[in-house]
Amino acid sequence: MRFSASAVANGLAWVVVFCLIGVAAVVANVLGFFGLMILGVLMWLICTLANLNQDAPTWGVEVFRARMSGHGSPEQRAAMLEERQAFVSPLRFYRWCGIGLALMGAAGFAWQQWR
């Protein structure tokens, strides 16, 4: 039985989500809500940086490849856009997970300080 690329990507995304839940539980247990907030901010930052670096390479050989490659045919541009969308979609999901973790951590930390 063959699995499509999207099914494999979805399965991998769910594995990562469950791993993040486990890491968040351990971090919240060890560092409290402040650690949860730090984990969320780091995840948010990593996803944002990956999204920005994918659109415009900032260092290395990729900068020269981006300058040298032409826009190509409409089919090539459509294929590149489809590939970019496939890469960006999970990043958006993980970025929103990071935002949620940061907000929950900040709310929990504020509640602990207020109480």
PDB file of C-alpha atoms in Angstrom:
ATOM      1  CA  MET A   1       0.000   0.000   0.000  1.00  0.00           C
ATOM      2  CA  ARG A   2       1.428   3.375  -1.035  1.00  0.00           C
ATOM      3  CA  PHE A   3       0.920   6.490   1.012  1.00  0.00           C
ATOM      4  CA  SER A   4       0.639   9.875  -0.643  1.00  0.00           C
ATOM      5  CA  ALA A   5       3.044  12.636   0.289  1.00  0.00           C
ATOM      6  CA  SER A   6       0.276  14.605   2.008  1.00  0.00           C
ATOM      7  CA  ALA A   7      -0.702  11.585   4.145  1.00  0.00           C
ATOM      8  CA  VAL A   8       2.913  11.121   5.235  1.00  0.00           C
ATOM      9  CA  ALA A   9       3.220  14.848   5.973  1.00  0.00           C
ATOM     10  CA  ASN A  10      -0.005  14.786   8.004  1.00  0.00           C
ATOM     11  CA  GLY A  11       1.183  11.770   9.973  1.00  0.00           C
ATOM     12  CA  LEU A  12       4.515  13.433  10.656  1.00  0.00           C
ATOM     13  CA  ALA A  13       2.750  16.646  11.693  1.00  0.00           C
ATOM     14  CA  TRP A  14       0.637  14.740  14.229  1.00  0.00           C
ATOM     15  CA  VAL A  15       3.733  13.043  15.630  1.00  0.00           C
ATOM     16  CA  VAL A  16       5.373  16.445  16.054  1.00  0.00           C
ATOM     17  CA  VAL A  17       2.224  17.817  17.726  1.00  0.00           C
ATOM     18  CA  PHE A  18       2.186  14.963  20.235  1.00  0.00           C
ATOM     19  CA  CYS A  19       5.901  15.458  20.891  1.00  0.00           C
ATOM     20  CA  LEU A  20       5.285  19.175  21.485  1.00  0.00           C
ATOM     21  CA  ILE A  21       2.499  18.328  23.927  1.00  0.00           C
ATOM     22  CA  GLY A  22       4.886  16.032  25.800  1.00  0.00           C
ATOM     23  CA  VAL A  23       7.673  18.619  25.833  1.00  0.00           C
ATOM     24  CA  ALA A  24       5.224  21.314  26.943  1.00  0.00           C
ATOM     25  CA  ALA A  25       4.041  19.119  29.821  1.00  0.00           C
ATOM     26  CA  VAL A  26       7.615  18.483  30.971  1.00  0.00           C
ATOM     27  CA  VAL A  27       8.602  22.152  30.608  1.00  0.00           C
ATOM     28  CA  ALA A  28       5.492  23.294  32.487  1.00  0.00           C
ATOM     29  CA  ASN A  29       6.255  20.810  35.247  1.00  0.00           C
ATOM     30  CA  VAL A  30       9.912  21.820  35.571  1.00  0.00           C
ATOM     31  CA  LEU A  31       9.857  25.562  34.831  1.00  0.00           C
ATOM     32  CA  GLY A  32       6.199  26.394  35.327  1.00  0.00           C
ATOM     33  CA  PHE A  33       4.186  28.630  33.063  1.00  0.00           C
ATOM     34  CA  PHE A  34       7.167  30.869  32.335  1.00  0.00           C
ATOM     35  CA  GLY A  35       8.914  27.918  30.677  1.00  0.00           C
ATOM     36  CA  LEU A  36       5.786  27.216  28.661  1.00  0.00           C
ATOM     37  CA  MET A  37       5.796  30.822  27.487  1.00  0.00           C
ATOM     38  CA  ILE A  38       9.471  30.558  26.489  1.00  0.00           C
ATOM     39  CA  LEU A  39       8.775  27.328  24.571  1.00  0.00           C
ATOM     40  CA  GLY A  40       5.910  28.998  22.702  1.00  0.00           C
ATOM     41  CA  VAL A  41       7.937  32.084  21.821  1.00  0.00           C
ATOM     42  CA  LEU A  42      10.836  29.935  20.572  1.00  0.00           C
ATOM     43  CA  MET A  43       8.533  27.831  18.421  1.00  0.00           C
ATOM     44  CA  TRP A  44       6.877  30.968  17.067  1.00  0.00           C
ATOM     45  CA  LEU A  45      10.271  32.506  16.268  1.00  0.00           C
ATOM     46  CA  ILE A  46      11.623  29.377  14.568  1.00  0.00           C
ATOM     47  CA  CYS A  47       8.544  29.054  12.349  1.00  0.00           C
ATOM     48  CA  THR A  48       8.640  32.729  11.407  1.00  0.00           C
ATOM     49  CA  LEU A  49      12.345  32.567  10.562  1.00  0.00           C
ATOM     50  CA  ALA A  50      11.872  29.409   8.483  1.00  0.00           C
ATOM     51  CA  ASN A  51       9.054  31.076   6.571  1.00  0.00           C
ATOM     52  CA  LEU A  52      11.109  34.207   5.931  1.00  0.00           C
ATOM     53  CA  ASN A  53      14.240  32.294   4.908  1.00  0.00           C
ATOM     54  CA  GLN A  54      12.233  30.143   2.511  1.00  0.00           C
ATOM     55  CA  ASP A  55      10.925  33.202   0.666  1.00  0.00           C
ATOM     56  CA  ALA A  56      14.193  35.128   0.525  1.00  0.00           C
ATOM     57  CA  PRO A  57      17.451  33.290   1.206  1.00  0.00           C
ATOM     58  CA  THR A  58      19.764  35.386   3.327  1.00  0.00           C
ATOM     59  CA  TRP A  59      23.084  33.566   3.240  1.00  0.00           C
ATOM     60  CA  GLY A  60      25.089  30.923   1.435  1.00  0.00           C
ATOM     61  CA  VAL A  61      24.835  29.506  -2.035  1.00  0.00           C
ATOM     62  CA  GLU A  62      21.046  29.879  -2.081  1.00  0.00           C
ATOM     63  CA  VAL A  63      21.409  33.656  -2.485  1.00  0.00           C
ATOM     64  CA  PHE A  64      23.338  33.211  -5.722  1.00  0.00           C
ATOM     65  CA  ARG A  65      20.972  30.512  -6.985  1.00  0.00           C
ATOM     66  CA  ALA A  66      18.006  32.790  -6.366  1.00  0.00           C
ATOM     67  CA  ARG A  67      19.659  35.606  -8.333  1.00  0.00           C
ATOM     68  CA  MET A  68      20.760  33.388 -11.207  1.00  0.00           C
ATOM     69  CA  SER A  69      17.507  31.486 -11.670  1.00  0.00           C
ATOM     70  CA  GLY A  70      15.078  33.100 -14.035  1.00  0.00           C
ATOM     71  CA  HIS A  71      11.397  33.185 -13.498  1.00  0.00           C
ATOM     72  CA  GLY A  72      10.952  30.333 -15.937  1.00  0.00           C
ATOM     73  CA  SER A  73       7.842  29.207 -17.682  1.00  0.00           C
ATOM     74  CA  PRO A  74       4.366  29.547 -16.174  1.00  0.00           C
ATOM     75  CA  GLU A  75       4.388  25.819 -15.418  1.00  0.00           C
ATOM     76  CA  GLN A  76       7.645  26.133 -13.486  1.00  0.00           C
ATOM     77  CA  ARG A  77       6.316  29.131 -11.533  1.00  0.00           C
ATOM     78  CA  ALA A  78       3.126  27.215 -10.714  1.00  0.00           C
ATOM     79  CA  ALA A  79       5.151  24.215  -9.544  1.00  0.00           C
ATOM     80  CA  MET A  80       7.349  26.452  -7.386  1.00  0.00           C
ATOM     81  CA  LEU A  81       4.264  28.132  -5.895  1.00  0.00           C
ATOM     82  CA  GLU A  82       2.682  24.758  -5.122  1.00  0.00           C
ATOM     83  CA  GLU A  83       5.894  23.550  -3.486  1.00  0.00           C
ATOM     84  CA  ARG A  84       6.106  26.746  -1.428  1.00  0.00           C
ATOM     85  CA  GLN A  85       2.479  26.376  -0.288  1.00  0.00           C
ATOM     86  CA  ALA A  86       3.115  22.775   0.768  1.00  0.00           C
ATOM     87  CA  PHE A  87       6.064  23.974   2.865  1.00  0.00           C
ATOM     88  CA  VAL A  88       4.337  27.019   4.369  1.00  0.00           C
ATOM     89  CA  SER A  89       1.082  25.321   5.411  1.00  0.00           C
ATOM     90  CA  PRO A  90       2.575  23.257   8.269  1.00  0.00           C
ATOM     91  CA  LEU A  91       4.671  26.239   9.339  1.00  0.00           C
ATOM     92  CA  ARG A  92       1.524  28.305   9.806  1.00  0.00           C
ATOM     93  CA  PHE A  93       0.013  25.561  11.951  1.00  0.00           C
ATOM     94  CA  TYR A  94       3.103  25.261  14.153  1.00  0.00           C
ATOM     95  CA  ARG A  95       3.414  29.044  14.371  1.00  0.00           C
ATOM     96  CA  TRP A  96      -0.138  29.247  15.705  1.00  0.00           C
ATOM     97  CA  CYS A  97       0.667  26.421  18.149  1.00  0.00           C
ATOM     98  CA  GLY A  98       3.612  28.501  19.356  1.00  0.00           C
ATOM     99  CA  ILE A  99       1.425  31.586  19.708  1.00  0.00           C
ATOM    100  CA  GLY A 100      -1.083  29.536  21.710  1.00  0.00           C
ATOM    101  CA  LEU A 101       1.626  28.136  23.984  1.00  0.00           C
ATOM    102  CA  ALA A 102       3.053  31.619  24.539  1.00  0.00           C
ATOM    103  CA  LEU A 103      -0.369  33.034  25.397  1.00  0.00           C
ATOM    104  CA  MET A 104      -1.196  30.167  27.753  1.00  0.00           C
ATOM    105  CA  GLY A 105       2.195  30.501  29.408  1.00  0.00           C
ATOM    106  CA  ALA A 106       1.824  34.258  29.797  1.00  0.00           C
ATOM    107  CA  ALA A 107      -1.699  33.909  31.213  1.00  0.00           C
ATOM    108  CA  GLY A 108      -0.604  31.184  33.635  1.00  0.00           C
ATOM    109  CA  PHE A 109       2.455  33.143  34.711  1.00  0.00           C
ATOM    110  CA  ALA A 110       0.362  36.278  35.270  1.00  0.00           C
ATOM    111  CA  TRP A 111      -2.168  34.239  37.247  1.00  0.00           C
ATOM    112  CA  GLN A 112       0.581  32.746  39.434  1.00  0.00           C
ATOM    113  CA  GLN A 113       2.062  36.180  40.112  1.00  0.00           C
ATOM    114  CA  TRP A 114      -1.344  37.713  40.847  1.00  0.00           C
ATOM    115  CA  ARG A 115      -2.415  34.889  43.150  1.00  0.00           C
TER     116      ARG A 115
END
